[in-house]
Steps between C-alpha positions, in 0.01 A plus 500: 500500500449136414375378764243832554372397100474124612129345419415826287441528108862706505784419323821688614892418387838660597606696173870719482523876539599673174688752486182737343252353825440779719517384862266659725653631839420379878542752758500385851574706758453508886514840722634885364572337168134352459342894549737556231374251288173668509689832338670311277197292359358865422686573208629147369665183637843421372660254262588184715879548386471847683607573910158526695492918585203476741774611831668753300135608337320549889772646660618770240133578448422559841790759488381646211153550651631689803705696362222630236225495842822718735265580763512318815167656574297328222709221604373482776104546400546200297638290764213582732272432209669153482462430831138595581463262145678197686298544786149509322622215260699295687488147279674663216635224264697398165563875301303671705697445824769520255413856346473610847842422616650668237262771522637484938872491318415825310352727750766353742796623214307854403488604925920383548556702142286783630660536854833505302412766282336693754146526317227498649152598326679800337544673796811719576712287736783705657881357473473628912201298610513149581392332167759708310754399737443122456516519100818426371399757183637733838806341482545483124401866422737639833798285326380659154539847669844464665655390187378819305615686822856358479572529144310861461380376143225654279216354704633654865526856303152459309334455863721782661327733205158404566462454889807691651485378850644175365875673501451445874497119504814339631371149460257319270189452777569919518492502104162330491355660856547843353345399099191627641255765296207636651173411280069614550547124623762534736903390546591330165821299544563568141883349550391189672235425236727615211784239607259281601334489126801423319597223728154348450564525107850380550384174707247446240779459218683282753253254553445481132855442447501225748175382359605449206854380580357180675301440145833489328643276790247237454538444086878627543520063450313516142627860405850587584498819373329615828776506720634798298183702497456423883848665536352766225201571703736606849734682277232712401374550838847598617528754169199668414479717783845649406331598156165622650695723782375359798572322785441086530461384863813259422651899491361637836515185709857442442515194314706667178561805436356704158807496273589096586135437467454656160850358421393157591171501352643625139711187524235260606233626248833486194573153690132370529407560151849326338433207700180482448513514119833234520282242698225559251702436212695193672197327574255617170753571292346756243122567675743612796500831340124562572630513856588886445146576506463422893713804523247707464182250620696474822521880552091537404413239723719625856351840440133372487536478871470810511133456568549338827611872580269696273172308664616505839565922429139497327338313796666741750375830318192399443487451893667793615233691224185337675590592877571844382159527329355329811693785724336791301144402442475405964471282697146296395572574109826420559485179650258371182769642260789330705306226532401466121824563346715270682241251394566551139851544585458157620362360222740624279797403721408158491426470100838620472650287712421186386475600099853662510605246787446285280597611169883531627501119575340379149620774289828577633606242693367251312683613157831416596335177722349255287 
């Protein structure tokens, strides 16, 4: 700095930090964490005594984005879009070129997401063809199935009384192959997309678990009462579903069965919260008792990812509704109508990807971050 001032009317002298000061930050980052940067610098650049969240920021948002997109076939009209782009405007530089990779890094995410949910522009995929076959939601709802077949609970009977040729099945894949109802549309594989719908949901409150667990992990250091509501947050997971009646896929898949689970979680939720409030009071002696509030801030804030679900259900009805308009208005009508709504569809898909994409990582995420 001195010697950049020398031979100019500038005076300039070292001076000491006060406590008051407020320090601006410097973020410098190189590759994924740079495009994250960009994100971050959207809402508000952190304190300099805070952890830099630009990785955690890019990577959870692109996610976020697919999962609210969930069709590998818009998926893949944006990365042709992107493509055609590069190749008229090949020079790209600074945020441009950087908007574009993450823009390549989104469509890339929203067609794997899409092939694994088996959506594709709201058509009606069947569990027999080859793109059913290849989604692991297959998998998931066929294990779902099985484990209401073995234990001839409340859900097995419910679907006996409405489609009887499901007393048949002998194994899940025969559970789900036979959850068929004829429709004006067609075969509606109304146990496939049934099981399929809750596991969505379910995966939804996962990730926001997890989400929000890694939150708590990084000020765990400043706050110790975090460790207990981490534990809080999986005991709740493991619980809940004993209370609501259904089936977790921790249940189907084996991992723990529904009594230990609900056992478990009623001890980690008792467990988390006690901690949680001894930490507090250890290391803030008296304002430790405002941590009791989190109980219920923490339960708010997994069950706002809900809307990774909700929009990703919205975006796929909204589809399925314009290519049934297109079918019953022909073929040159039809092809506008098509053609039109999946444009707005489109449009609205990708304002809700990056506003609520976003809004989990500095709403959310953020609250138990910085």
């Amino acid at each position: 700095m001195f010697s950049l001032l020398s031979g100019l009317s500038v005076h300039c002298e070292q001076i000491q930090i006060e406590a008051t000061d407020f320090l601006p930050t410097v973020m410098e980052n190189k590759g994924i964490p740079r495009l994250g940067e960009d994100l971050v610098r959207i809402y508000d650049v952190p304190a300099s005594t805070d952890k830099d969240p630009s990785g955690w920021v890019f990577w959870f948002f692109v996610l976020f984005f697919a999962m609210i997109i969930a069709d590998a076939g818009y998926g893949l009209l944006y990365l042709v879009t992107l493509l055609f782009l590069k190749w008229k405007l090949p020079s790209l530089k600074g945020a441009a070129k950087r908007l574009f990779r993450i823009a390549m890094a989104l469509s890339i995410a929203i067609v794997l997401w899409g092939v694994l949910t088996c959506s594709y522009f709201g058509l009606e995929i069947s569990p027999k063809s080859f793109l059913g076959k290849i989604s692991p939601i297959q998998f998931l709802v066929a294990k779902k199935a099985e484990f209401h077949l073995e234990q001839n609970d409340e859900v097995y009977k419910e679907w006996i009384s409405t489609l009887p040729q499901l007393a048949k099945a002998k194994t899940g894949k025969e559970f789900v192959s036979l959850g068929v109802k004829e429709t004006n549309l067609g075969e509606k594989h109304v146990v496939y997309e049934s099981f399929a719908d809750s596991m969505l949901l379910e995966i939804s409150l996962i990730f926001g678990i997890l989400h929000i667990t890694t939150s708590l992990m990084r000020y765990s250091l400043r706050n110790w009462a975090n460790l207990g509501w981490i534990a809080f947050l999986f005991g709740g997971y493991l619980f809940f579903p004993s209370m609501l009646h259904v089936t977790s896929m921790a249940n189907f898949m084996g991992w723990i069965y529904p009594p230990m689970a609900a056992a478990l979680g009623k001890q980690l939720i008792y467990v988390g919260i006690g901690s949680a409030f001894a930490l507090a009071l250890v290391q803030r002696r008296w304002l430790g008792f405002k941590e009791l509030t989190k109980v219920i801030e923490l339960f708010g804030d997994v069950l706002s990812y809900l809307r990774l679900y909700a929009l990703a259900l919205a975006g796929t009805i909204l589809a399925e509704t314009f290519n049934g308009m297109g079918a019953a208005v022909g073929l040159v009508g039809g092809f506008f109508v098509i053609i039109l709504g999946h444009g707005i569809n489109i449009s609205l898909g990708l304002m809700a990807g990056v506003i609520h994409g976003l809004r989990l990582n500095f709403i959310e995420w953020y609250h138990y971050s910085f």
